[in-house]
XYZ file of C-alpha atoms in Angstrom:
666
model
C 156.593 -0.018 -143.690
C 153.409 -0.668 -142.080
C 151.069 0.673 -139.335
C 150.475 -1.406 -136.474
C 146.897 -1.370 -134.515
C 145.496 -3.883 -132.495
C 142.175 -3.996 -133.976
C 139.318 -5.975 -132.976
C 138.682 -7.349 -129.503
C 135.709 -8.141 -131.891
C 133.522 -8.857 -129.475
C 134.086 -9.635 -125.859
C 131.091 -11.597 -125.953
C 129.319 -13.420 -122.929
C 126.174 -15.137 -123.920
C 124.381 -15.683 -120.937
C 127.097 -14.762 -119.470
C 128.862 -17.937 -119.076
C 129.579 -19.030 -115.254
C 132.958 -20.709 -114.766
C 132.892 -20.586 -110.786
C 130.867 -18.987 -108.087
C 131.167 -15.126 -108.614
C 133.025 -15.437 -112.031
C 132.294 -15.264 -115.562
C 134.336 -16.037 -118.772
C 134.586 -13.596 -121.684
C 135.929 -14.752 -125.013
C 138.385 -12.112 -126.413
C 138.937 -12.205 -130.122
C 142.240 -10.456 -130.272
C 143.795 -9.209 -133.595
C 146.585 -7.024 -134.723
C 146.399 -5.513 -138.061
C 149.144 -4.267 -140.332
C 148.144 -1.890 -143.357
C 149.558 -2.669 -146.624
C 151.748 0.218 -148.307
C 153.703 -1.772 -150.655
C 152.799 -2.277 -154.262
C 152.640 -5.798 -154.008
C 149.349 -7.055 -152.242
C 151.208 -9.976 -150.760
C 153.801 -7.750 -149.151
C 153.875 -6.406 -145.677
C 155.574 -3.373 -145.891
C 159.425 -4.262 -145.988
C 158.486 -7.839 -145.617
C 159.291 -8.148 -142.261
C 157.292 -9.701 -139.449
C 157.481 -9.058 -135.725
C 159.507 -11.394 -133.705
C 157.500 -11.555 -130.388
C 154.078 -10.194 -129.046
C 153.105 -9.836 -125.568
C 149.636 -8.867 -124.150
C 148.723 -7.972 -120.543
C 145.078 -7.837 -119.444
C 144.527 -6.104 -116.109
C 141.409 -5.213 -114.088
C 141.022 -1.602 -114.818
C 142.881 0.682 -112.133
C 143.872 -1.999 -109.899
C 146.863 -3.768 -111.556
C 145.399 -7.234 -110.982
C 146.462 -9.095 -113.972
C 143.739 -11.368 -115.478
C 145.674 -12.708 -118.534
C 148.927 -12.708 -120.265
C 149.413 -13.745 -123.704
C 152.812 -14.316 -125.409
C 153.534 -15.476 -129.035
C 156.842 -15.890 -130.683
C 157.057 -14.976 -134.288
C 153.444 -14.143 -134.712
C 152.414 -14.553 -138.430
C 150.376 -11.985 -140.242
C 148.260 -13.108 -142.938
C 144.677 -13.089 -144.296
C 142.770 -9.981 -144.705
C 140.053 -8.073 -142.702
C 137.269 -6.038 -144.441
C 139.606 -3.113 -144.524
C 142.201 -4.847 -146.437
C 144.301 -5.166 -143.578
C 146.781 -7.876 -142.997
C 145.810 -9.442 -139.787
C 146.930 -11.847 -136.847
C 143.823 -13.045 -135.059
C 143.701 -15.156 -132.114
C 140.694 -16.213 -129.673
C 141.520 -16.177 -125.930
C 139.207 -17.075 -122.989
C 139.649 -14.655 -119.995
C 138.089 -15.451 -116.467
C 137.004 -12.370 -114.531
C 135.101 -11.626 -111.470
C 131.502 -10.691 -112.003
C 132.000 -7.525 -110.316
C 134.785 -6.084 -112.605
C 133.571 -3.476 -114.631
C 136.504 -2.425 -116.997
C 139.704 -3.906 -118.467
C 142.928 -2.533 -119.399
C 145.045 -4.160 -122.150
C 148.668 -3.596 -122.775
C 150.371 -4.747 -125.887
C 154.216 -4.785 -126.715
C 155.674 -6.096 -129.914
C 159.537 -7.106 -130.185
C 160.352 -6.536 -126.592
C 163.105 -9.162 -127.019
C 164.692 -7.041 -129.636
C 165.207 -4.085 -127.274
C 168.406 -4.169 -125.232
C 167.577 -4.257 -121.547
C 163.914 -4.279 -122.375
C 163.012 -6.905 -119.755
C 159.315 -7.386 -119.582
C 157.936 -10.657 -118.325
C 154.413 -11.865 -117.107
C 154.548 -10.444 -113.641
C 155.083 -6.955 -115.060
C 152.714 -4.316 -113.607
C 151.096 -1.607 -115.700
C 153.416 1.060 -114.278
C 156.520 -1.186 -114.949
C 155.510 -1.606 -118.544
C 154.723 2.145 -118.908
C 158.266 3.023 -117.265
C 160.202 0.432 -119.143
C 163.487 1.662 -120.816
C 165.971 0.072 -123.133
C 169.614 1.137 -124.043
C 169.433 0.146 -127.794
C 167.924 -2.265 -130.335
C 169.607 -5.405 -131.778
C 171.424 -5.085 -135.008
C 169.999 -6.112 -138.551
C 166.550 -5.527 -137.672
C 163.763 -4.427 -140.099
C 160.810 -1.776 -139.841
C 158.369 -4.408 -138.141
C 160.979 -5.620 -135.675
C 161.722 -2.751 -133.468
C 159.939 -2.161 -129.962
C 156.385 -1.058 -130.208
C 153.689 -0.228 -127.693
C 149.869 0.410 -127.373
C 147.359 0.142 -124.710
C 143.498 0.540 -124.305
C 142.404 1.419 -120.680
C 139.208 1.435 -119.181
C 137.070 -0.658 -121.425
C 133.944 -1.218 -120.072
C 132.655 -4.758 -119.733
C 129.965 -4.046 -116.904
C 126.817 -4.393 -119.041
C 127.309 -8.206 -119.841
C 126.094 -7.860 -123.400
C 126.414 -10.525 -126.222
C 129.227 -8.459 -127.799
C 131.355 -5.449 -127.342
C 132.833 -3.124 -130.016
C 136.266 -2.322 -128.887
C 138.070 0.614 -130.242
C 141.355 -0.041 -132.124
C 144.581 -0.344 -129.968
C 147.234 1.799 -131.663
C 150.919 0.740 -131.557
C 153.679 3.150 -131.819
C 157.154 2.470 -132.577
C 159.586 3.438 -129.769
C 162.441 4.509 -131.966
C 163.146 6.903 -134.807
C 164.274 5.849 -138.285
C 167.250 7.529 -140.119
C 167.945 7.135 -143.676
C 170.817 8.833 -145.626
C 170.559 9.740 -149.411
C 173.469 10.971 -151.284
C 173.730 12.418 -154.998
C 175.912 14.758 -156.789
C 175.378 17.591 -158.875
C 177.609 16.583 -161.745
C 177.897 13.491 -163.418
C 181.443 13.956 -164.084
C 182.504 14.301 -160.417
C 183.666 11.216 -158.463
C 181.981 11.137 -155.000
C 182.830 8.450 -152.581
C 181.474 8.112 -149.094
C 184.036 6.639 -146.673
C 182.271 6.779 -143.049
C 179.412 8.059 -141.036
C 179.430 8.385 -137.512
C 177.080 9.699 -134.834
C 177.718 10.986 -131.444
C 175.635 12.688 -128.645
C 173.975 9.367 -127.850
C 171.269 9.079 -125.376
C 171.744 6.696 -122.465
C 168.187 5.110 -122.874
C 165.139 4.897 -124.934
C 161.681 4.842 -123.377
C 159.036 2.076 -124.315
C 156.246 4.977 -123.702
C 156.846 8.407 -124.574
C 157.392 10.172 -121.185
C 156.151 13.558 -120.087
C 159.622 14.817 -119.513
C 162.995 13.146 -120.858
C 165.802 12.273 -118.343
C 168.789 11.561 -120.626
C 172.723 11.502 -120.447
C 174.639 11.721 -123.702
C 177.689 10.052 -124.921
C 180.398 11.302 -127.007
C 181.621 7.796 -128.033
C 180.900 7.659 -131.605
C 178.382 5.041 -133.179
C 179.339 3.895 -136.628
C 176.310 4.193 -138.856
C 178.195 3.283 -142.169
C 181.786 2.561 -142.949
C 182.772 1.452 -146.456
C 184.374 -1.799 -147.196
C 186.408 -0.276 -149.950
C 189.340 1.710 -149.063
C 188.393 4.534 -151.349
C 184.856 4.533 -150.398
C 181.626 3.617 -151.833
C 180.970 5.360 -154.802
C 177.906 7.529 -155.360
C 176.706 7.324 -158.956
C 173.403 9.069 -158.509
C 173.071 12.421 -160.215
C 170.557 15.283 -159.099
C 171.170 18.417 -160.984
C 169.983 21.991 -160.476
C 167.584 21.379 -163.194
C 166.089 18.393 -161.855
C 165.493 19.917 -158.349
C 166.541 23.335 -156.608
C 167.134 23.305 -153.010
C 164.053 22.514 -151.176
C 162.724 19.789 -153.215
C 165.293 16.778 -153.358
C 162.644 14.510 -151.906
C 160.600 14.442 -154.804
C 163.256 11.945 -156.352
C 163.564 9.796 -153.156
C 162.126 6.736 -155.111
C 164.580 7.222 -158.102
C 167.899 5.629 -157.473
C 169.455 7.001 -160.296
C 168.962 10.712 -158.841
C 169.092 9.892 -154.913
C 171.254 6.966 -153.899
C 170.117 5.513 -150.489
C 173.376 4.673 -148.350
C 172.160 3.528 -145.227
C 169.339 3.551 -142.482
C 169.248 3.016 -138.798
C 167.088 2.834 -135.831
C 167.760 5.602 -133.314
C 166.845 6.306 -129.911
C 164.939 9.544 -129.334
C 166.731 12.432 -128.911
C 164.378 15.443 -128.178
C 167.175 18.103 -128.537
C 167.468 19.389 -132.177
C 167.464 22.774 -133.867
C 165.081 23.993 -136.637
C 165.958 23.706 -140.261
C 165.332 26.549 -142.753
C 161.974 26.488 -144.321
C 158.348 26.544 -143.273
C 155.173 24.472 -143.828
C 153.706 27.283 -146.202
C 156.774 27.928 -148.328
C 155.925 25.561 -151.219
C 158.886 23.188 -150.733
C 158.940 19.704 -149.739
C 161.886 19.776 -147.580
C 163.607 21.579 -144.875
C 167.154 22.783 -145.617
C 170.215 22.643 -143.431
C 170.976 26.316 -142.214
C 174.301 27.552 -143.668
C 177.344 27.892 -141.330
C 175.936 25.942 -138.441
C 178.765 25.125 -136.136
C 179.770 24.851 -132.488
C 176.564 23.744 -131.454
C 176.546 23.242 -127.640
C 173.423 21.410 -126.865
C 172.781 17.564 -126.902
C 171.261 16.970 -130.261
C 172.642 14.111 -132.459
C 175.853 15.120 -134.225
C 176.458 13.202 -137.619
C 179.916 13.321 -139.216
C 180.189 12.369 -142.793
C 183.914 11.668 -144.097
C 183.766 11.529 -147.917
C 186.025 12.455 -150.931
C 185.632 14.624 -154.072
C 187.875 13.697 -156.953
C 190.247 12.125 -154.683
C 190.423 14.893 -152.173
C 189.277 13.955 -148.693
C 186.638 16.010 -146.881
C 184.558 16.039 -143.955
C 181.368 17.512 -142.801
C 179.455 17.715 -139.417
C 175.686 17.680 -139.345
C 173.668 18.644 -136.337
C 170.389 16.577 -136.676
C 167.143 17.805 -135.970
C 165.234 16.315 -132.920
C 164.429 12.354 -133.321
C 161.246 11.514 -132.422
C 159.740 8.025 -131.958
C 157.915 6.413 -134.971
C 159.310 9.178 -137.351
C 161.117 8.281 -140.594
C 163.844 10.998 -140.790
C 165.354 11.400 -144.176
C 168.601 13.167 -144.926
C 169.304 14.171 -148.699
C 172.764 15.323 -149.289
C 173.833 16.865 -152.801
C 177.675 17.603 -153.244
C 178.003 20.700 -155.126
C 181.186 22.580 -155.244
C 183.029 20.377 -152.819
C 180.423 20.967 -150.008
C 177.264 19.222 -149.150
C 173.791 20.702 -149.738
C 171.820 19.063 -147.088
C 167.911 18.629 -146.879
C 165.598 17.053 -144.373
C 162.128 15.428 -144.668
C 160.332 14.042 -141.530
C 157.452 11.886 -141.941
C 155.470 9.636 -139.572
C 156.867 6.091 -139.903
C 153.347 4.891 -140.240
C 150.341 6.394 -139.178
C 148.559 4.906 -136.213
C 145.310 4.101 -137.699
C 144.378 2.658 -141.080
C 145.096 4.935 -143.907
C 141.780 3.615 -145.542
C 139.607 5.200 -142.926
C 141.235 8.633 -142.926
C 141.913 8.898 -146.646
C 140.624 12.378 -147.958
C 137.472 12.155 -150.085
C 136.336 14.076 -153.088
C 133.537 16.511 -152.667
C 130.252 15.065 -153.262
C 126.707 16.748 -152.520
C 124.886 15.229 -149.602
C 120.987 14.035 -149.853
C 120.158 17.726 -149.752
C 122.333 18.882 -152.333
C 124.711 20.523 -149.955
C 128.552 20.170 -149.890
C 131.277 21.409 -147.693
C 131.378 24.863 -149.490
C 127.896 25.508 -148.154
C 128.981 26.132 -144.421
C 132.063 27.285 -142.604
C 132.002 24.505 -140.204
C 132.083 21.614 -142.668
C 134.687 23.666 -145.023
C 136.976 24.203 -142.277
C 136.639 20.808 -140.419
C 136.303 17.876 -142.947
C 139.185 16.239 -144.743
C 138.481 16.525 -148.647
C 140.049 17.362 -152.038
C 138.804 19.242 -155.020
C 139.992 20.223 -158.401
C 138.295 23.339 -160.096
C 139.007 25.417 -162.906
C 140.743 28.847 -161.850
C 138.622 31.953 -161.690
C 139.309 35.491 -160.458
C 138.472 36.150 -156.598
C 136.614 39.394 -157.473
C 136.428 40.340 -153.683
C 135.191 36.767 -152.648
C 136.730 34.557 -150.009
C 138.041 31.204 -150.936
C 134.756 29.301 -149.712
C 132.495 31.287 -151.767
C 134.655 31.222 -154.831
C 134.788 27.267 -154.462
C 131.117 27.075 -153.928
C 130.589 29.186 -157.265
C 133.111 27.053 -159.165
C 131.763 23.744 -157.830
C 128.070 24.672 -158.593
C 128.686 26.054 -162.077
C 130.387 23.303 -163.637
C 130.932 25.238 -166.947
C 132.599 28.400 -165.529
C 136.153 29.124 -164.848
C 139.144 29.101 -166.998
C 137.944 27.955 -170.359
C 141.099 25.952 -171.285
C 140.826 24.026 -167.729
C 137.005 23.622 -168.319
C 137.391 22.391 -171.939
C 140.620 20.646 -171.374
C 142.768 21.960 -174.510
C 145.438 24.236 -174.850
C 146.746 26.069 -177.850
C 150.055 27.304 -178.901
C 150.241 30.108 -179.983
C 147.420 30.698 -177.906
C 144.417 33.276 -177.994
C 144.718 36.569 -176.587
C 142.925 36.569 -173.199
C 140.931 39.670 -173.607
C 137.424 40.797 -174.385
C 137.820 39.590 -177.861
C 138.524 36.203 -176.799
C 135.347 34.589 -178.115
C 136.181 35.918 -181.353
C 139.184 33.521 -181.867
C 140.648 36.263 -183.943
C 143.817 37.483 -181.968
C 147.026 35.151 -181.149
C 149.742 35.708 -178.581
C 153.141 34.597 -178.356
C 153.655 31.290 -176.063
C 151.203 28.862 -174.840
C 147.640 29.095 -173.543
C 147.326 27.661 -170.128
C 144.692 25.185 -168.496
C 144.663 26.804 -165.169
C 143.218 24.936 -162.073
C 142.645 25.359 -158.203
C 143.445 22.240 -156.272
C 142.788 21.940 -152.548
C 143.614 19.085 -150.320
C 142.598 19.922 -146.707
C 143.694 16.695 -145.035
C 144.575 14.445 -143.264
C 147.484 16.439 -141.750
C 150.890 15.321 -143.229
C 149.489 14.223 -146.433
C 151.126 15.598 -149.439
C 150.099 15.433 -153.013
C 151.874 15.742 -156.611
C 150.607 16.590 -159.983
C 151.637 14.312 -162.900
C 151.183 14.092 -166.679
C 151.250 10.887 -168.590
C 152.881 12.219 -171.677
C 155.580 10.238 -172.902
C 156.468 12.539 -175.863
C 156.822 15.501 -173.773
C 154.217 17.712 -175.482
C 152.895 19.286 -172.460
C 154.358 20.736 -169.113
C 153.498 22.166 -165.903
C 154.278 25.933 -165.540
C 155.949 26.902 -162.217
C 156.191 30.672 -162.984
C 155.549 33.352 -160.443
C 152.234 35.361 -160.979
C 152.022 38.609 -159.142
C 148.264 38.928 -159.323
C 146.944 35.203 -159.290
C 145.139 35.835 -155.917
C 144.249 39.242 -156.742
C 141.258 40.931 -154.851
C 140.701 37.891 -152.492
C 138.921 38.587 -149.316
C 140.877 35.948 -147.001
C 144.036 38.501 -146.908
C 146.331 35.989 -148.943
C 149.378 37.673 -150.752
C 148.156 38.240 -154.275
C 151.192 36.993 -155.850
C 151.986 33.012 -155.673
C 153.824 30.582 -157.705
C 152.176 27.884 -159.639
C 153.159 24.520 -158.385
C 153.185 20.898 -158.985
C 153.052 19.514 -155.573
C 152.002 20.705 -151.880
C 150.854 19.684 -148.421
C 147.358 19.386 -147.147
C 146.021 22.864 -146.221
C 142.963 24.992 -146.149
C 144.089 27.110 -149.059
C 143.994 26.505 -152.940
C 147.188 25.948 -154.926
C 147.441 26.877 -158.716
C 148.212 24.231 -161.131
C 148.834 25.188 -164.930
C 149.297 22.805 -168.133
C 150.993 24.381 -171.009
C 152.171 23.106 -174.504
C 155.763 22.682 -175.206
C 155.469 22.853 -179.234
C 154.281 25.679 -181.402
C 151.668 24.429 -183.908
C 151.867 27.487 -186.146
C 154.132 30.557 -186.426
C 153.075 34.261 -186.867
C 155.914 35.870 -188.699
C 155.926 37.132 -192.285
C 158.846 34.574 -193.025
C 156.956 31.135 -192.925
C 159.287 28.099 -192.259
C 161.376 26.884 -195.132
C 161.429 23.527 -196.641
C 163.789 21.004 -194.618
C 163.938 23.461 -191.603
C 164.269 21.547 -188.431
C 163.571 24.112 -185.947
C 160.268 26.019 -184.948
C 159.438 29.411 -186.451
C 160.534 32.336 -184.558
C 157.701 35.008 -184.159
C 157.466 38.516 -182.719
C 156.766 38.571 -179.087
C 153.553 40.222 -178.994
C 151.394 40.402 -175.917
C 148.458 42.128 -177.248
C 146.547 43.061 -180.413
C 147.113 46.672 -179.995
C 149.183 48.176 -182.618
C 149.515 44.754 -184.062
C 146.563 44.289 -186.150
C 148.137 41.630 -188.267
C 147.731 39.165 -185.608
C 144.137 39.278 -186.360
C 144.897 38.334 -189.995
C 143.351 35.102 -191.130
C 146.562 34.492 -192.909
C 148.612 33.676 -189.970
C 146.272 30.867 -188.856
C 147.045 29.228 -192.270
C 148.972 25.991 -193.442
C 151.687 28.241 -194.743
C 152.480 29.284 -191.044
C 152.698 25.538 -189.835
C 155.993 24.811 -187.947
C 157.976 21.893 -188.901
C 156.622 20.039 -185.812
C 153.155 21.206 -186.480
C 153.034 20.238 -190.097
C 154.060 16.750 -189.091
C 151.145 16.540 -186.571
C 148.630 17.955 -188.811
C 149.377 16.035 -192.058
C 149.702 12.738 -189.891
C 146.415 13.417 -188.230
C 147.989 13.075 -184.623
C 145.801 13.908 -181.724
C 148.361 15.567 -179.298
C 147.210 14.516 -175.895
C 148.209 13.489 -172.260
C 146.584 12.502 -169.300
C 146.696 14.696 -166.042
C 146.504 13.174 -162.888
C 147.324 13.677 -159.109
C 148.471 11.411 -156.545
C 148.093 11.722 -152.689
C 150.778 10.201 -150.027
C 149.538 9.646 -146.791
C 151.716 9.574 -143.536
C 152.081 5.842 -143.586
C 153.520 5.965 -147.122
C 150.404 4.968 -148.770
C 150.172 6.662 -152.189
C 147.471 6.366 -154.693
C 145.764 8.579 -157.663
C 142.772 10.914 -156.462
C 139.477 11.017 -158.092
C 140.003 14.388 -159.500
C 137.183 14.056 -162.069
C 134.503 11.917 -160.496
C 131.254 11.330 -161.958
C 128.026 12.911 -160.091
C 125.689 10.654 -161.285
C 123.378 9.576 -158.417
C 123.854 12.651 -156.459
C 121.458 15.159 -155.847
C 121.705 17.526 -158.829
C 120.362 20.469 -156.971
C 123.868 21.002 -155.962
C 124.684 22.208 -159.638
C 123.317 25.014 -161.908
C 120.869 23.974 -164.373
C 123.513 24.506 -167.153
C 124.705 20.888 -166.318
C 128.198 19.485 -167.530
C 130.016 19.230 -170.908
C 131.095 15.566 -170.505
C 129.375 12.520 -170.175
C 128.297 10.826 -166.876
C 128.120 14.205 -165.412
C 131.959 14.747 -165.044
C 133.432 18.001 -164.857
C 136.376 17.368 -167.431
C 137.128 15.196 -170.007
C 138.296 11.725 -168.871
C 137.914 9.214 -166.168
C 137.538 9.362 -162.530
C 141.262 9.783 -161.927
C 142.744 11.065 -165.109
C 141.850 14.275 -167.346
C 142.371 14.077 -170.894
C 144.193 17.350 -172.164
C 144.626 17.992 -175.665
C 146.697 20.550 -177.582
C 144.604 21.998 -180.607
C 145.840 24.159 -183.596
C 144.364 27.588 -183.153
C 141.297 28.046 -185.570
C 140.480 31.447 -186.964
C 136.864 33.013 -186.081
C 134.394 31.365 -188.253
C 136.314 28.535 -189.713
C 134.451 25.254 -189.608
C 131.769 26.995 -187.990
C 134.028 27.727 -184.909
C 133.305 30.811 -183.052
C 134.268 30.266 -179.325
C 136.338 28.123 -177.186
C 133.157 25.530 -176.737
C 133.156 25.006 -180.517
C 136.858 24.162 -180.403
C 136.472 21.453 -177.909
C 133.297 19.805 -178.740
C 132.794 16.548 -180.490
C 131.335 16.875 -184.127
C 129.914 13.950 -185.777
C 129.841 15.145 -189.446
C 133.161 16.248 -190.157
C 135.021 17.279 -193.202
C 138.712 15.748 -194.061
C 140.397 18.515 -192.345
C 138.360 18.292 -189.381
C 139.928 15.060 -188.148
C 140.715 16.407 -184.859
C 137.129 17.278 -184.020
C 136.727 14.125 -182.112
C 135.845 14.335 -178.464
C 135.016 10.740 -176.857
C 134.140 12.199 -173.672
C 131.785 15.066 -174.820
C 128.052 15.069 -173.674
C 126.281 15.960 -177.001
C 123.212 16.341 -175.261
C 124.313 19.331 -173.272
C 126.263 21.836 -175.324
């Protein structure tokens, strides 16, 4: 998986210029094709494949007068440029007439792998642009299918010493289809026997045409046929608990949950219906429409022959439009004898380097201004930010983000102070008294917003091997209440999303009760946690404000072990982004603001060292579960007292260690 771009005709340079004959000059062209790394191993080039051939034509602009033709078999990509891209670099000398003002460049990779794609040295610009092919060779890899790019009207009239030439962007002329299968129950036997495709276009276009003129064949193409009589067994299991309909693709890299059966390169087919779902529905994938039969247009028709428990079955699937340079992933889960089918399309590779278009964390500029200071920057730039949640109170999102960004100590206290309690404190006017408890976990609630690039997706993670924390995904009917943007007030808390100009809500909760709040404390040898009343407010239940219920007699079995063993219950919270070329990495959700204009922030400063908003490092936030403390104990009177670092500690204050705390700004 790699992006292809013809990068640097790094300087078309002429040094006086050089005169090669009367009326002519020579230009030295440094020609480079770059492929971005997206594999984990820095030595890998996507799927490790190399292009099989490369052809470059250089024409006088607008005339079709060919000035140079460059061809290379099995071009090798090695080395690295300043952006970390793997490159193939050659130097060529081109002789041109002095009066030539501009050049056109046309680049084709892997033309020999396209059936009927006959492009030779004598090809004209129009012949290159109008070239078609009827298919691709078998057993190709991602970087071996036909690809095309051009740069036209490149100015060489000024006879300068060097020219900065924009990247030539190459796009694959076919789409990719990959099929994943799984089953809902590990006890069922799922065998895939055969997968075929009909409604095959009679040709593919090297260059995307303005209009398609295609004929379609009903002769089936076999995409997969098992070598076993019973079929190929699917052992992957993806339960409803793992993923509901709409989110299968989150497990696409886990072979135990989604089993990749096959992949194929397909000619473009612009016909294709819409699948269920919208970009804003909170799901990762589109879902196949129910009861879709007897479609009469020319979209691809895929037929799957399979068996469940020895019973043969067949299902027809009408594919969405297949476009060039798009990786189409079909996920099918067998449940109740039928296939639940989902679809995710992602650009096979972006056409520019992912590094140059990676989103950036929000930092102040030299004047102390940020994207939240103006509508223009707020709406136009690609950035991301993680801020503690706070009520809208009639503001629009930009104004709320501005307030939260500049006031680093404001917002949801558990998010700001990076800890949760279970049972948690009642979230009302008495909250700073630390007197009243409520059933369930407190929650560290964040707004997260990733505005671009288009097509990017993000996912929240917890590095928490013992399972002490979890993300809440409940629906809150007033989460965006009183917002000035017109957003629906009810939203789900989420763990993943897309790039958009609207915040998501992420909430981290604790999974274990540290103490109980019942009249019957745990009994010796009890393995389960204490069951306590479901109380949501202190009204009428003043016993919840009784100091007794914070004491050691009300430790749960789990809590007693953690307390006695002096275990710090913690996890790392982080967020990854996945760009459209497949590049995936951790975001700097907790950057240091050292070195930036501090006018961007209020005089209150930051709770954490290095002017960080949260405990932790650039990419990871340190979240703790703390045992709720009664008001006044250990001098603790508010949330900040609970979180801060204390140098002089008693033996039972072992938990009051916060290595990230800024003791100079409490």
